[in-house]
Structure formats: structure tokens, C-alpha cells
């Protein structure tokens, strides 16, 4: 007995086939619908049924497609903010904080650490950070899969049938987003070793930290298999460390402490700039040449932090995710603003003056300090975090320069290491239970956030979070200090870390780039005669020497040009604390 409901005559089938153009579809229509009236009517019935089926499929898949697209767009836009404004901000800040004779050199290094870091992170870094073969046991120390994006390339094809979750975790956008964070960690060191680090040594450093040192830290804290990760649920559904894991939402430890520790090792081993300390160890002022560049760099960095911190939520397509992202933007703003005000009034109460550069550094210290806990603290707590971060910056900057005798031209150690360590501690003090549950409750913290006291101790927490934060801080400092200390020491022993004395004194813009970093063009001609008040003007005002200018007009104010003037060998006295090396 036939299982078909209907059948068509040869003429009816011919008419149906002429309408649909496919014999298989024509047979389906003839066997399913009554075509005795007209062929057109049964074809229309078939199309109506197909439309209903398509609508059901769309209803099932469209939300997932829209959610995936929205999350990827959010992640890419955040990455654009992290890379564009932040990298430009670092470059301008470094250039303004050093002497003009080295500004072009440090700008070039800021460009090339992004270039070098991209290749290192592509070949090795991303695999070490997140690589894990699906059919093999996990490695809690370092990733071991997806080198040169081999797996990402395979699963990112349109016909790969990858699940939404799989592509969201391993797609092209994931590499790009993570690389922008790697580039941030890499560029932190550029200012700490500015004005005396050789070009080859800096490129080698950028490749080493981006391809190995930084990715290992990322794997520990952010990978689903890392031993410190709050996203590792392999221990009966909880994280490995105290069933909690470390709270490092946006990389206060992973990025800033890593970069700050590398900066400390680099600045310590390479030694101070010539003339930074006199023979007795007294500090000589060497202020940057442009507060304008410092302010511009600060605003760009602040802007970039709105990709850095809110973007670290990785998703925004749900109401819960949007709430977290919005809260992070608020806490980030309040911490930076408070830190800026604290440094402003601190300096005023000390000297009755307003220090623009210190305020900029204070704002940046507040941004770094809130990075770890920006998603789990209340707005009032963010104000407290920023205020303390400003004081941490002021105190640590003094200790680094005056007690440790380490020359850090851009205060990278105080900003990123000291403020980063303070930020790592902060969630253990004031992480709100509700926010911890919202952000981490589905991961290694589990559903027992409240019952087990997995939140800040000032909310009544049991201290697991605070202890995990200390473990992360000690682990990162130990790992980065060992790796980067050994790396810089080898370069120093090989006499490849620092430029020769004559090149350092003359300025790297002239000796390495055959150009001044800030060239002045010819002076504008002034009208002659009585109306001008400068009869017989020769191209320079009569008071040019008194104003501190050269043949091209008044020079920069003495406040920004203390120390050796650009391109003036012998302008500072060699204190005897450094012997030249071959480049």
C-alpha cells in the first residue's frame, strides 16, 4: 500500500515540474498535495509550508546569530579602542615625558613593539595563552595548541559548522582582541628604558615578552585551564585555587603588573641615564620636554580604557551583560577622576603649585588601580580605589627614584607595577557579593558565593578572594621578574642592551635616525621698517638669547628642558655610574 497521500497524472507532473524546475521537488509536491485542480495551487501550498518551516528555523537560530554578531562587534570595537587610542596615548606620553633629542626614537619603538608583538603573538603567544587540544588533557601552566592560528583558521571557515560558542571563543576576533592587550603590556617598558636602550635589544624584548612571558600569565589567569583562573571549573565545578580563583577582570595583574615588573627589571639592569644622579647619588632633574604631549597622551589612554575595561566582559548581547559593561564604565571613570584630584591637591598642599604632569599620572594610576575589580565594586568603592591609587603612585615614584635609585623617565614602575598591585588587592577588600555572583558565579566561584563568603572581607568575606589575589601578585612578579631579569641581564652581559655614551649624549634621534625629533623650520620673516619696531631684523628677535632660544626663536621653557639639552654633548657631567657599550 502506497504511503503517498496524492499522486499526479503525467500532465499534472509536467506542469508542476515546469513551475519548480526540479524533479525531486516536483515529486514531493505531487505526493503531498492535491494537484487535481491546478498545478499552480499545489505549488503555492508547498511554498506556504516551506515558508512556515523557514520561519520556525529563523525563530530558533536568529537570536543566536544576532547575539553572536552583537558580541563580536562589541569585542572588535573594544579592541579598536585598546589598540588605537591607547597605543597612540602611550607614544605621545612617552615622547612628551623625555627630552626632545630622543622623542623620535621612542616613537619608533612604540610603533615597532606593536609590529613585533603582533608576529610573536601570532606565531606562539596566542597558543601559549589559550591553546588547548580538545581531545587531550589540559595543561595548567601553558597552552600548547593553535600555533600560528592553525586551529582558528580551520574552524573559522563559513562551512566549518562551528557552534556559536566555539566560534565566539576561538574566532578571528578573539585573537585580535587578545593581541591588543598583549600590545599594551609590551609597550609599557618603552618609557622605562627610554633614551638609552639599543634598538636591537628593544625589538628582542618585544618579541620575547609577547610570544612567551606575557602569554604564560594570561594562561594562568584567563584561560579555562589555567591554575589561577576563576574560569577553570575542573575541580568539582569550582576553580582550583581555594575553589575561587583570582579576580582580574580586565588585566590589572595580567597586563599592568606584568608590564610594570618587566619595566622594573629593564630600568634597573640597564642603569640610569647619564647625569641622572651625581657622584654622591643626588638626583638631578631631567624633566620631559612637552607637557602638551603628556596631557594628550593621558586623554587618549583614558579613552582607550573604555575599551580595555568594559570590553573585558567579552559580551554585551544580554541585559545582564549590558548592566555589567555599563557599571564597569562608571567605576573606571570615578577611579580615574578621583586619583587626578588627589594628586592635584597633594602637590598644592606641598608647594602651593598645580602640577599638570602629576595630575595626568594620577589619573592613569586610578585607571590602572581599578582595572582588576572594576566589575565587582560599587561606585563609592571605585572612588576609594582611585584615591588610594594616587597615593600609591606618589609614594612608589619617590621610592623608585630616591631610594632604589632607578631611573624611570615615564614612571612606568610606579604606575603599572605599584598601582597594579594595589588594584589586585582591592577586590579582596571590597568586592560586593552580588556583583561577584553576577560576574563569576557561573564559573569557578560556583553558586556558593554568598554561603562560602567568596567576596571582599569588608563585606564579611572569608578571605579566599584576598588570598587568591596575593597568590596572583606574587606569581606574576616572580615569573616576570625571573624571565625578564634573566633576559635583560644576558643582553647587558653581551653589551647589547645600551647604546654607547657618545650616542646617548648626542641624542638617539640624531645618531640613530639622522634627524632631530623636533626640528624647527626657518623663522617667519617680519615686516621691516618703523612699523615693525625691529629695524634691520635678521631673522631672530633681539632678545632671543635672553629668552633661551637659538637661531629659530625662543626655546622651550626651562621647566621642560632641565638636564642635558638636545644634541649637546657635554651638557651634563658623567657621574661615573655607567660605561659605554657597543650598540
Protein backbone atom coordinates (compact mmCIF):
# COMPACT_ATOMS: atom_id res chain seq x y z
CA UNK A 1 0.00 0.00 0.00
CA UNK A 2 1.39 3.39 -1.01
CA UNK A 3 2.34 5.86 1.76
CA UNK A 4 1.78 8.87 -0.50
CA UNK A 5 -1.31 10.99 0.06
CA UNK A 6 -1.74 12.05 -3.57
CA UNK A 7 -0.36 11.38 -6.98
CA UNK A 8 -0.22 13.38 -10.20
CA UNK A 9 -1.03 12.46 -13.72
CA UNK A 10 1.76 12.82 -16.22
CA UNK A 11 0.33 16.10 -17.47
CA UNK A 12 -0.01 17.50 -13.93
CA UNK A 13 3.53 16.47 -13.07
CA UNK A 14 4.80 18.12 -16.23
CA UNK A 15 3.05 21.36 -15.22
CA UNK A 16 4.44 21.21 -11.68
CA UNK A 17 7.95 20.46 -12.97
CA UNK A 18 7.74 23.43 -15.31
CA UNK A 19 6.91 25.68 -12.36
CA UNK A 20 9.55 24.48 -9.87
CA UNK A 21 12.30 23.33 -12.23
CA UNK A 22 13.41 20.43 -10.01
CA UNK A 23 12.16 16.87 -10.42
CA UNK A 24 12.71 15.90 -6.77
CA UNK A 25 10.69 18.90 -5.58
CA UNK A 26 8.04 18.18 -8.19
CA UNK A 27 7.68 14.59 -6.95
CA UNK A 28 7.39 15.83 -3.36
CA UNK A 29 4.63 18.27 -4.34
CA UNK A 30 2.72 15.67 -6.32
CA UNK A 31 2.91 13.14 -3.50
CA UNK A 32 1.94 15.59 -0.78
CA UNK A 33 -0.64 17.96 -2.27
CA UNK A 34 -3.75 17.62 -4.41
CA UNK A 35 -2.89 18.92 -7.86
CA UNK A 36 -6.17 17.89 -9.49
CA UNK A 37 -7.46 21.47 -9.51
CA UNK A 38 -4.40 23.30 -10.87
CA UNK A 39 -0.65 22.78 -10.67
CA UNK A 40 -0.25 26.36 -9.50
CA UNK A 41 -2.43 25.84 -6.43
CA UNK A 42 -0.47 22.86 -5.11
CA UNK A 43 2.85 24.62 -5.72
CA UNK A 44 1.58 27.59 -3.70
CA UNK A 45 0.56 25.26 -0.87
CA UNK A 46 4.07 23.79 -0.89
CA UNK A 47 5.67 27.24 -0.77
CA UNK A 48 3.44 28.29 2.12
CA UNK A 49 4.51 25.23 4.11
CA UNK A 50 8.15 25.90 3.31
CA UNK A 51 7.80 29.49 4.44
CA UNK A 52 6.39 28.35 7.75
CA UNK A 53 9.27 25.90 8.21
CA UNK A 54 11.79 28.63 7.41
CA UNK A 55 10.14 30.96 9.89
CA UNK A 56 10.46 28.34 12.61
CA UNK A 57 14.14 27.81 11.79
CA UNK A 58 14.77 31.55 11.78
CA UNK A 59 12.96 31.91 15.10
CA UNK A 60 15.31 29.32 16.56
CA UNK A 61 18.59 30.50 15.04
CA UNK A 62 18.15 34.26 14.61
CA UNK A 63 18.59 35.17 18.29
CA UNK A 64 21.82 33.20 18.43
CA UNK A 65 23.02 34.80 15.18
CA UNK A 66 22.15 38.29 16.36
CA UNK A 67 23.68 37.70 19.77
CA UNK A 68 26.90 36.39 18.24
CA UNK A 69 27.12 39.29 15.80
CA UNK A 70 26.48 41.86 18.51
CA UNK A 71 29.06 40.33 20.84
CA UNK A 72 31.69 40.18 18.09
CA UNK A 73 31.00 43.77 17.06
CA UNK A 74 31.32 44.85 20.69
CA UNK A 75 34.57 42.93 21.11
CA UNK A 76 36.07 44.30 17.90
CA UNK A 77 35.09 47.87 18.76
CA UNK A 78 36.63 47.46 22.22
CA UNK A 79 39.80 46.13 20.61
CA UNK A 80 39.92 49.13 18.29
CA UNK A 81 39.78 51.39 21.36
CA UNK A 82 42.50 49.44 23.15
CA UNK A 83 44.84 49.47 20.18
CA UNK A 84 44.21 52.87 18.58
CA UNK A 85 43.82 55.45 21.35
CA UNK A 86 45.88 53.54 23.92
CA UNK A 87 48.88 52.88 21.68
CA UNK A 88 48.83 56.46 20.43
CA UNK A 89 48.45 57.63 24.02
CA UNK A 90 51.46 55.62 25.15
CA UNK A 91 53.50 57.02 22.27
CA UNK A 92 52.61 60.66 22.98
CA UNK A 93 53.04 60.25 26.73
CA UNK A 94 56.49 58.69 26.33
CA UNK A 95 57.57 61.29 23.79
CA UNK A 96 56.46 64.18 26.00
CA UNK A 97 57.96 62.77 29.19
CA UNK A 98 61.52 62.50 27.83
CA UNK A 99 63.95 65.02 26.35
CA UNK A 100 63.30 66.13 22.79
CA UNK A 101 66.57 64.70 21.44
CA UNK A 102 65.16 61.18 21.90
CA UNK A 103 61.50 61.68 21.05
CA UNK A 104 61.65 60.25 17.52
CA UNK A 105 63.45 57.16 18.79
CA UNK A 106 60.88 56.37 21.46
CA UNK A 107 58.04 56.95 18.99
CA UNK A 108 59.62 54.44 16.62
CA UNK A 109 59.95 51.89 19.42
CA UNK A 110 56.28 52.32 20.31
CA UNK A 111 55.33 51.56 16.73
CA UNK A 112 57.62 48.60 16.39
CA UNK A 113 56.76 46.88 19.64
CA UNK A 114 53.19 46.62 18.28
CA UNK A 115 54.54 45.23 14.99
CA UNK A 116 56.98 42.81 16.61
CA UNK A 117 54.47 41.81 19.26
CA UNK A 118 51.85 41.01 16.63
CA UNK A 119 54.14 38.49 14.93
CA UNK A 120 55.23 36.95 18.23
CA UNK A 121 51.65 36.67 19.50
CA UNK A 122 50.51 35.20 16.18
CA UNK A 123 53.22 32.55 15.98
CA UNK A 124 53.44 31.48 19.63
CA UNK A 125 51.78 33.81 22.12
CA UNK A 126 48.11 33.08 21.46
CA UNK A 127 48.76 29.33 21.52
CA UNK A 128 50.65 29.58 24.81
CA UNK A 129 47.84 31.72 26.26
CA UNK A 130 44.69 29.88 25.18
CA UNK A 131 45.72 26.86 23.11
CA UNK A 132 44.18 23.56 24.20
CA UNK A 133 43.60 20.45 22.12
CA UNK A 134 40.03 19.31 22.59
CA UNK A 135 40.95 15.64 22.82
CA UNK A 136 43.90 15.95 25.19
CA UNK A 137 44.30 16.69 28.87
CA UNK A 138 44.73 20.34 29.78
CA UNK A 139 47.99 21.97 30.77
CA UNK A 140 47.55 24.31 33.72
CA UNK A 141 50.83 26.17 33.20
CA UNK A 142 50.94 26.94 29.47
CA UNK A 143 48.84 26.39 26.36
CA UNK A 144 50.05 24.04 23.64
CA UNK A 145 47.72 24.27 20.65
CA UNK A 146 46.72 26.60 17.77
CA UNK A 147 50.22 27.85 16.88
CA UNK A 148 50.14 30.43 14.08
CA UNK A 149 46.33 30.33 14.38
CA UNK A 150 46.20 26.93 12.67
CA UNK A 151 43.08 25.78 14.52
CA UNK A 152 41.41 29.19 14.30
CA UNK A 153 41.94 29.14 10.54
CA UNK A 154 40.26 25.74 10.21
CA UNK A 155 37.26 26.43 12.42
CA UNK A 156 36.61 29.98 11.18
CA UNK A 157 35.54 28.90 7.68
CA UNK A 158 31.92 29.64 6.82
CA UNK A 159 31.36 25.92 6.09
CA UNK A 160 33.08 24.66 9.25
CA UNK A 161 29.73 24.18 11.08
CA UNK A 162 31.36 25.52 14.24
CA UNK A 163 28.96 26.05 17.11
CA UNK A 164 28.21 29.58 18.21
CA UNK A 165 30.06 29.06 21.48
CA UNK A 166 33.05 27.59 19.66
CA UNK A 167 33.45 30.48 17.25
CA UNK A 168 32.78 33.04 19.96
CA UNK A 169 35.70 31.63 21.93
CA UNK A 170 38.18 30.86 19.14
CA UNK A 171 37.32 33.06 16.14
CA UNK A 172 39.47 35.67 14.45
CA UNK A 173 38.06 38.40 16.71
CA UNK A 174 39.30 36.58 19.82
CA UNK A 175 42.91 36.68 18.61
CA UNK A 176 42.64 40.33 17.64
CA UNK A 177 41.16 41.37 20.97
CA UNK A 178 43.76 39.48 22.97
CA UNK A 179 46.60 40.86 20.84
CA UNK A 180 45.63 44.44 21.68
CA UNK A 181 46.05 43.60 25.37
CA UNK A 182 49.39 41.97 24.62
CA UNK A 183 50.49 45.12 22.77
CA UNK A 184 49.57 47.19 25.82
CA UNK A 185 51.67 45.05 28.16
CA UNK A 186 54.57 45.13 25.72
CA UNK A 187 54.69 48.89 25.24
CA UNK A 188 54.79 49.67 28.99
CA UNK A 189 58.55 49.06 29.05
CA UNK A 190 59.37 51.51 26.25
CA UNK A 191 59.30 54.57 28.50
CA UNK A 192 61.12 52.96 31.42
CA UNK A 193 64.24 52.27 29.30
CA UNK A 194 63.88 55.34 27.08
CA UNK A 195 66.85 57.45 25.97
CA UNK A 196 69.47 54.71 26.40
CA UNK A 197 68.16 51.31 25.20
CA UNK A 198 69.55 49.96 21.94
CA UNK A 199 67.18 49.34 19.07
CA UNK A 200 68.00 45.67 18.60
CA UNK A 201 67.62 44.91 22.31
CA UNK A 202 64.20 46.53 22.38
CA UNK A 203 62.95 44.54 19.39
CA UNK A 204 64.20 41.33 21.00
CA UNK A 205 62.45 42.26 24.24
CA UNK A 206 59.16 42.97 22.44
CA UNK A 207 59.21 39.59 20.72
CA UNK A 208 60.16 37.68 23.87
CA UNK A 209 57.52 39.16 26.17
CA UNK A 210 54.70 38.96 23.61
CA UNK A 211 55.46 35.42 22.46
CA UNK A 212 56.24 33.78 25.80
CA UNK A 213 56.36 35.73 29.07
CA UNK A 214 53.02 37.54 28.86
CA UNK A 215 51.06 34.62 27.31
CA UNK A 216 52.01 32.31 30.18
CA UNK A 217 50.50 34.77 32.66
CA UNK A 218 47.38 35.03 30.50
CA UNK A 219 47.02 31.24 30.55
CA UNK A 220 47.28 31.13 34.34
CA UNK A 221 44.57 33.72 34.96
CA UNK A 222 42.24 33.91 31.95
CA UNK A 223 42.35 30.51 30.26
CA UNK A 224 39.72 27.94 31.15
CA UNK A 225 42.57 25.59 32.05
CA UNK A 226 44.92 27.92 33.98
CA UNK A 227 45.77 27.07 37.57
CA UNK A 228 44.87 30.56 38.83
CA UNK A 229 41.83 31.03 36.65
CA UNK A 230 38.37 31.70 38.01
CA UNK A 231 37.10 30.19 34.74
CA UNK A 232 38.66 26.79 35.41
CA UNK A 233 35.85 24.64 36.77
CA UNK A 234 37.66 21.29 36.68
CA UNK A 235 37.69 20.94 40.49
CA UNK A 236 34.14 19.62 41.04
CA UNK A 237 32.76 22.63 39.23
CA UNK A 238 34.96 25.11 41.09
CA UNK A 239 38.29 26.80 40.44
CA UNK A 240 41.48 25.04 41.52
CA UNK A 241 42.72 27.67 43.98
CA UNK A 242 40.51 27.74 47.10
CA UNK A 243 37.52 26.93 44.86
CA UNK A 244 37.62 30.60 43.93
CA UNK A 245 40.36 31.65 41.50
CA UNK A 246 41.76 35.13 41.08
CA UNK A 247 39.60 38.12 40.20
CA UNK A 248 41.39 40.01 37.45
CA UNK A 249 38.56 41.25 35.30
CA UNK A 250 40.43 43.47 32.85
CA UNK A 251 44.10 42.68 33.45
CA UNK A 252 45.37 44.76 36.33
CA UNK A 253 47.67 41.88 37.15
CA UNK A 254 47.89 40.13 33.79
CA UNK A 255 48.70 43.28 31.80
CA UNK A 256 49.82 46.04 34.16
CA UNK A 257 51.74 44.13 36.80
CA UNK A 258 53.39 42.08 34.04
CA UNK A 259 54.40 45.19 32.12
CA UNK A 260 55.38 47.07 35.28
CA UNK A 261 57.57 44.24 36.53
CA UNK A 262 59.28 43.99 33.15
CA UNK A 263 59.81 47.77 33.27
CA UNK A 264 61.38 47.48 36.72
CA UNK A 265 63.79 44.80 35.55
CA UNK A 266 64.67 46.73 32.41
CA UNK A 267 65.22 50.09 34.10
CA UNK A 268 67.22 48.50 36.93
CA UNK A 269 69.54 46.42 34.76
CA UNK A 270 70.11 48.99 32.02
CA UNK A 271 71.01 51.63 34.60
CA UNK A 272 70.15 55.34 34.83
CA UNK A 273 70.59 57.90 32.09
CA UNK A 274 73.93 59.68 32.12
CA UNK A 275 73.70 62.60 34.52
CA UNK A 276 70.55 61.41 36.28
CA UNK A 277 72.50 61.03 39.54
CA UNK A 278 75.60 62.95 40.52
CA UNK A 279 78.70 61.39 42.06
CA UNK A 280 77.13 61.49 45.53
CA UNK A 281 73.90 59.84 44.35
CA UNK A 282 71.84 63.02 44.42
CA UNK A 283 69.02 63.10 41.87
CA UNK A 284 69.37 65.60 39.01
CA UNK A 285 66.14 66.78 37.41
CA UNK A 286 65.54 65.59 33.85
CA UNK A 287 62.04 66.73 33.03
CA UNK A 288 60.24 65.92 29.82
CA UNK A 289 60.13 68.46 27.04
CA UNK A 290 56.37 68.69 26.38
CA UNK A 291 53.56 68.74 28.93
CA UNK A 292 51.20 69.13 25.96
CA UNK A 293 52.09 65.67 24.66
CA UNK A 294 51.72 64.22 28.15
CA UNK A 295 48.20 65.65 28.50
CA UNK A 296 47.19 64.47 25.05
CA UNK A 297 48.57 61.02 25.76
CA UNK A 298 46.70 60.87 29.06
CA UNK A 299 43.35 61.66 27.48
CA UNK A 300 43.90 59.10 24.75
CA UNK A 301 44.84 56.45 27.30
CA UNK A 302 41.80 57.30 29.40
CA UNK A 303 39.63 56.98 26.29
CA UNK A 304 41.23 53.65 25.45
CA UNK A 305 40.44 52.31 28.91
CA UNK A 306 36.75 52.33 27.92
CA UNK A 307 37.63 49.53 25.55
CA UNK A 308 40.09 47.94 27.94
CA UNK A 309 37.83 47.61 30.98
CA UNK A 310 34.23 47.36 29.69
CA UNK A 311 35.40 45.29 26.71
CA UNK A 312 36.82 42.66 29.04
CA UNK A 313 33.29 41.45 29.72
CA UNK A 314 33.55 39.97 26.18
CA UNK A 315 29.78 40.04 25.69
CA UNK A 316 27.02 42.65 25.72
CA UNK A 317 24.08 40.94 23.98
CA UNK A 318 22.07 40.21 27.12
CA UNK A 319 20.56 42.54 29.70
CA UNK A 320 22.79 41.12 32.44
CA UNK A 321 25.92 41.63 30.33
CA UNK A 322 24.92 45.18 29.42
CA UNK A 323 24.48 46.01 33.11
CA UNK A 324 27.99 44.76 33.90
CA UNK A 325 29.54 46.65 30.98
CA UNK A 326 27.81 49.87 31.98
CA UNK A 327 28.87 49.51 35.62
CA UNK A 328 32.47 48.97 34.58
CA UNK A 329 32.43 52.21 32.58
CA UNK A 330 31.20 54.10 35.65
CA UNK A 331 33.71 52.65 38.11
CA UNK A 332 36.54 53.23 35.64
CA UNK A 333 35.59 56.90 35.30
CA UNK A 334 35.23 57.54 39.02
CA UNK A 335 38.55 55.94 39.93
CA UNK A 336 40.48 57.97 37.36
CA UNK A 337 38.75 61.24 38.28
CA UNK A 338 39.34 60.80 42.00
CA UNK A 339 43.00 59.95 41.51
CA UNK A 340 43.52 63.06 39.42
CA UNK A 341 42.02 65.28 42.10
CA UNK A 342 44.04 63.65 44.88
CA UNK A 343 47.33 64.27 43.08
CA UNK A 344 46.26 67.82 42.25
CA UNK A 345 45.65 68.81 45.87
CA UNK A 346 48.53 66.75 47.21
CA UNK A 347 51.00 68.81 45.21
CA UNK A 348 49.22 72.05 46.01
CA UNK A 349 49.32 71.42 49.75
CA UNK A 350 53.02 70.64 49.43
CA UNK A 351 54.17 73.52 47.26
CA UNK A 352 51.17 75.80 46.55
CA UNK A 353 51.54 74.96 42.85
CA UNK A 354 49.48 72.98 40.36
CA UNK A 355 51.41 70.13 38.71
CA UNK A 356 49.87 69.19 35.35
CA UNK A 357 52.06 66.17 34.73
CA UNK A 358 51.46 64.77 38.21
CA UNK A 359 47.69 65.08 37.74
CA UNK A 360 47.96 63.16 34.47
CA UNK A 361 49.93 60.41 36.16
CA UNK A 362 47.39 60.37 38.97
CA UNK A 363 44.53 59.80 36.53
CA UNK A 364 46.45 56.96 34.91
CA UNK A 365 47.20 55.46 38.32
CA UNK A 366 43.48 55.46 39.08
CA UNK A 367 42.73 53.74 35.78
CA UNK A 368 45.31 51.04 36.44
CA UNK A 369 44.18 50.59 40.04
CA UNK A 370 40.53 49.91 39.17
CA UNK A 371 41.28 47.51 36.30
CA UNK A 372 41.15 44.28 38.34
CA UNK A 373 37.98 44.94 40.28
CA UNK A 374 36.06 47.32 38.01
CA UNK A 375 33.21 44.82 37.54
CA UNK A 376 32.77 43.78 41.19
CA UNK A 377 32.97 47.02 43.19
CA UNK A 378 30.43 49.73 43.84
CA UNK A 379 30.89 53.31 42.59
CA UNK A 380 31.81 54.63 46.04
CA UNK A 381 34.44 51.90 46.32
CA UNK A 382 35.86 52.96 42.95
CA UNK A 383 36.31 56.48 44.37
CA UNK A 384 38.24 54.98 47.28
CA UNK A 385 40.30 52.80 44.95
CA UNK A 386 41.31 55.79 42.82
CA UNK A 387 42.19 57.94 45.80
CA UNK A 388 44.46 55.32 47.30
CA UNK A 389 45.97 54.54 43.88
CA UNK A 390 47.05 58.19 43.61
CA UNK A 391 48.82 57.99 46.95
CA UNK A 392 50.39 54.66 45.99
CA UNK A 393 51.73 56.27 42.82
CA UNK A 394 53.20 59.26 44.67
CA UNK A 395 54.87 57.10 47.29
CA UNK A 396 56.20 54.45 44.93
CA UNK A 397 57.56 57.01 42.48
CA UNK A 398 59.59 58.53 45.32
CA UNK A 399 60.84 55.13 46.46
CA UNK A 400 61.85 54.01 42.96
CA UNK A 401 63.83 57.17 42.20
CA UNK A 402 65.18 58.33 45.54
CA UNK A 403 65.54 55.09 47.49
CA UNK A 404 66.14 52.42 44.84
CA UNK A 405 68.00 54.86 42.54
CA UNK A 406 66.20 53.51 39.48
CA UNK A 407 65.76 55.94 36.60
CA UNK A 408 62.29 55.52 35.09
CA UNK A 409 61.60 58.52 32.82
CA UNK A 410 57.84 57.92 32.49
CA UNK A 411 57.17 56.45 35.97
CA UNK A 412 56.06 53.15 34.42
CA UNK A 413 57.06 51.16 37.50
CA UNK A 414 55.04 53.33 39.87
CA UNK A 415 52.05 53.48 37.52
CA UNK A 416 51.78 49.90 36.34
CA UNK A 417 53.53 47.79 38.95
CA UNK A 418 52.69 49.62 42.19
CA UNK A 419 49.18 50.75 41.22
CA UNK A 420 48.57 47.39 39.57
CA UNK A 421 49.46 45.56 42.78
CA UNK A 422 47.15 47.83 44.74
CA UNK A 423 44.40 47.10 42.23
CA UNK A 424 44.99 43.36 42.57
CA UNK A 425 44.46 43.61 46.30
CA UNK A 426 41.32 45.73 46.10
CA UNK A 427 38.73 43.03 45.11
CA UNK A 428 39.79 41.02 48.16
CA UNK A 429 38.77 44.01 50.26
CA UNK A 430 35.64 45.44 48.64
CA UNK A 431 34.25 43.02 46.05
CA UNK A 432 30.47 43.16 46.50
CA UNK A 433 28.76 39.74 46.89
CA UNK A 434 26.02 40.48 44.36
CA UNK A 435 28.48 41.66 41.73
CA UNK A 436 30.83 38.72 42.28
CA UNK A 437 27.90 36.37 41.80
CA UNK A 438 26.81 38.17 38.62
CA UNK A 439 30.26 38.13 37.02
CA UNK A 440 31.86 34.91 38.33
CA UNK A 441 29.02 32.84 39.79
CA UNK A 442 28.64 30.76 36.64
CA UNK A 443 32.34 29.93 36.63
CA UNK A 444 34.89 28.82 39.19
CA UNK A 445 33.22 30.60 42.12
CA UNK A 446 30.17 28.41 41.70
CA UNK A 447 26.75 29.10 43.16
CA UNK A 448 28.11 29.29 46.71
CA UNK A 449 29.41 32.88 46.51
CA UNK A 450 27.29 34.05 49.42
CA UNK A 451 27.34 30.88 51.50
CA UNK A 452 31.13 30.47 51.26
CA UNK A 453 31.96 34.15 51.70
CA UNK A 454 33.68 34.49 48.33
CA UNK A 455 33.80 38.29 48.25
CA UNK A 456 35.55 41.23 49.88
CA UNK A 457 36.47 40.94 53.55
CA UNK A 458 34.87 44.32 54.34
CA UNK A 459 31.55 42.84 53.24
CA UNK A 460 32.12 39.89 55.57
CA UNK A 461 34.01 37.66 53.15
CA UNK A 462 36.12 34.80 54.47
CA UNK A 463 39.34 35.90 52.82
CA UNK A 464 39.59 33.39 49.94
CA UNK A 465 39.44 36.16 47.36
CA UNK A 466 42.08 38.26 49.12
CA UNK A 467 44.42 35.27 49.41
CA UNK A 468 43.96 34.40 45.73
CA UNK A 469 44.79 37.98 44.82
CA UNK A 470 48.03 37.79 46.82
CA UNK A 471 48.91 34.49 45.14
CA UNK A 472 48.39 36.07 41.70
CA UNK A 473 50.51 39.10 42.61
CA UNK A 474 53.41 37.00 43.91
CA UNK A 475 53.23 34.56 41.00
CA UNK A 476 53.29 37.24 38.31
CA UNK A 477 56.09 39.21 39.98
CA UNK A 478 58.16 36.06 40.43
CA UNK A 479 57.64 34.78 36.88
CA UNK A 480 58.13 38.09 35.07
CA UNK A 481 60.99 39.16 37.34
CA UNK A 482 62.84 35.91 36.71
CA UNK A 483 62.25 35.77 32.96
CA UNK A 484 62.78 39.43 32.13
CA UNK A 485 65.58 39.85 34.66
CA UNK A 486 67.49 36.99 33.05
CA UNK A 487 66.72 38.32 29.57
CA UNK A 488 67.94 41.85 30.25
CA UNK A 489 70.95 40.57 32.17
CA UNK A 490 72.08 38.43 29.22
CA UNK A 491 71.79 41.41 26.88
CA UNK A 492 73.68 43.58 29.35
CA UNK A 493 76.44 40.99 29.72
CA UNK A 494 76.69 40.77 25.93
CA UNK A 495 76.95 44.59 25.77
CA UNK A 496 73.89 44.79 23.54
CA UNK A 497 71.38 46.39 25.89
CA UNK A 498 72.54 50.01 25.97
CA UNK A 499 73.76 52.50 23.38
CA UNK A 500 77.31 53.93 23.59
CA UNK A 501 77.96 57.03 25.69
CA UNK A 502 78.55 59.39 22.77
CA UNK A 503 75.26 58.40 21.14
CA UNK A 504 73.33 58.80 24.37
CA UNK A 505 74.78 62.26 24.97
CA UNK A 506 74.16 63.43 21.42
CA UNK A 507 70.64 62.01 21.37
CA UNK A 508 69.28 58.95 19.61
CA UNK A 509 67.27 61.00 17.12
CA UNK A 510 70.48 62.32 15.56
CA UNK A 511 72.70 59.27 15.96
CA UNK A 512 70.12 56.62 15.06
CA UNK A 513 67.61 58.36 12.83
CA UNK A 514 69.76 61.10 11.24
CA UNK A 515 67.12 63.64 12.24
CA UNK A 516 66.08 65.73 15.17
CA UNK A 517 62.89 64.60 16.84
CA UNK A 518 61.54 68.16 16.94
CA UNK A 519 63.03 70.20 14.14
CA UNK A 520 62.23 73.84 13.76
CA UNK A 521 61.72 75.33 10.37
CA UNK A 522 63.18 78.66 9.26
CA UNK A 523 61.83 81.73 11.10
CA UNK A 524 58.97 83.61 9.55
CA UNK A 525 60.09 86.94 8.02
CA UNK A 526 58.86 90.01 9.85
CA UNK A 527 57.95 93.30 8.14
CA UNK A 528 60.77 95.82 8.07
CA UNK A 529 60.71 99.48 8.88
CA UNK A 530 59.40 101.59 11.72
CA UNK A 531 56.03 99.83 11.85
CA UNK A 532 57.66 96.62 12.94
CA UNK A 533 59.75 98.13 15.69
CA UNK A 534 62.70 95.93 14.57
CA UNK A 535 64.76 97.87 12.12
CA UNK A 536 67.34 95.69 10.39
CA UNK A 537 65.74 92.39 11.66
CA UNK A 538 67.98 89.45 10.79
CA UNK A 539 65.61 86.56 11.45
CA UNK A 540 65.93 86.33 15.25
CA UNK A 541 64.49 88.74 17.82
CA UNK A 542 66.93 90.85 19.73
CA UNK A 543 66.08 89.13 23.00
CA UNK A 544 66.40 85.58 21.63
CA UNK A 545 69.39 84.77 23.78
CA UNK A 546 67.72 86.07 26.89
CA UNK A 547 64.64 84.03 26.08
CA UNK A 548 66.72 80.88 25.88
CA UNK A 549 66.22 80.49 22.12
CA UNK A 550 68.59 79.75 19.30
CA UNK A 551 68.57 80.89 15.72
CA UNK A 552 64.96 79.82 15.27
CA UNK A 553 63.33 81.81 18.06
CA UNK A 554 62.61 81.20 21.73
CA UNK A 555 63.30 77.70 23.02
CA UNK A 556 61.09 75.61 25.29
CA UNK A 557 60.67 76.83 28.86
CA UNK A 558 63.39 75.76 31.24
CA UNK A 559 60.81 73.77 33.24
CA UNK A 560 60.59 71.23 30.40
CA UNK A 561 64.22 71.22 29.34
CA UNK A 562 66.18 70.71 32.55
CA UNK A 563 69.04 68.29 32.19
CA UNK A 564 71.07 67.96 29.03
CA UNK A 565 69.73 69.92 26.08
CA UNK A 566 69.01 68.05 22.90
CA UNK A 567 72.10 67.34 20.87
CA UNK A 568 74.51 68.94 23.34
CA UNK A 569 77.29 66.52 24.26
CA UNK A 570 78.96 67.50 27.46
CA UNK A 571 75.97 69.47 28.70
CA UNK A 572 75.78 67.11 31.66
CA UNK A 573 78.57 65.65 33.68
CA UNK A 574 79.13 61.91 33.52
CA UNK A 575 78.71 60.77 37.10
CA UNK A 576 80.83 57.71 36.53
CA UNK A 577 77.96 55.27 37.07
CA UNK A 578 77.96 53.92 33.52
CA UNK A 579 80.49 52.76 30.96
CA UNK A 580 79.61 52.71 27.30
CA UNK A 581 78.65 49.60 25.39
CA UNK A 582 78.78 48.68 21.77
CA UNK A 583 75.44 49.03 20.05
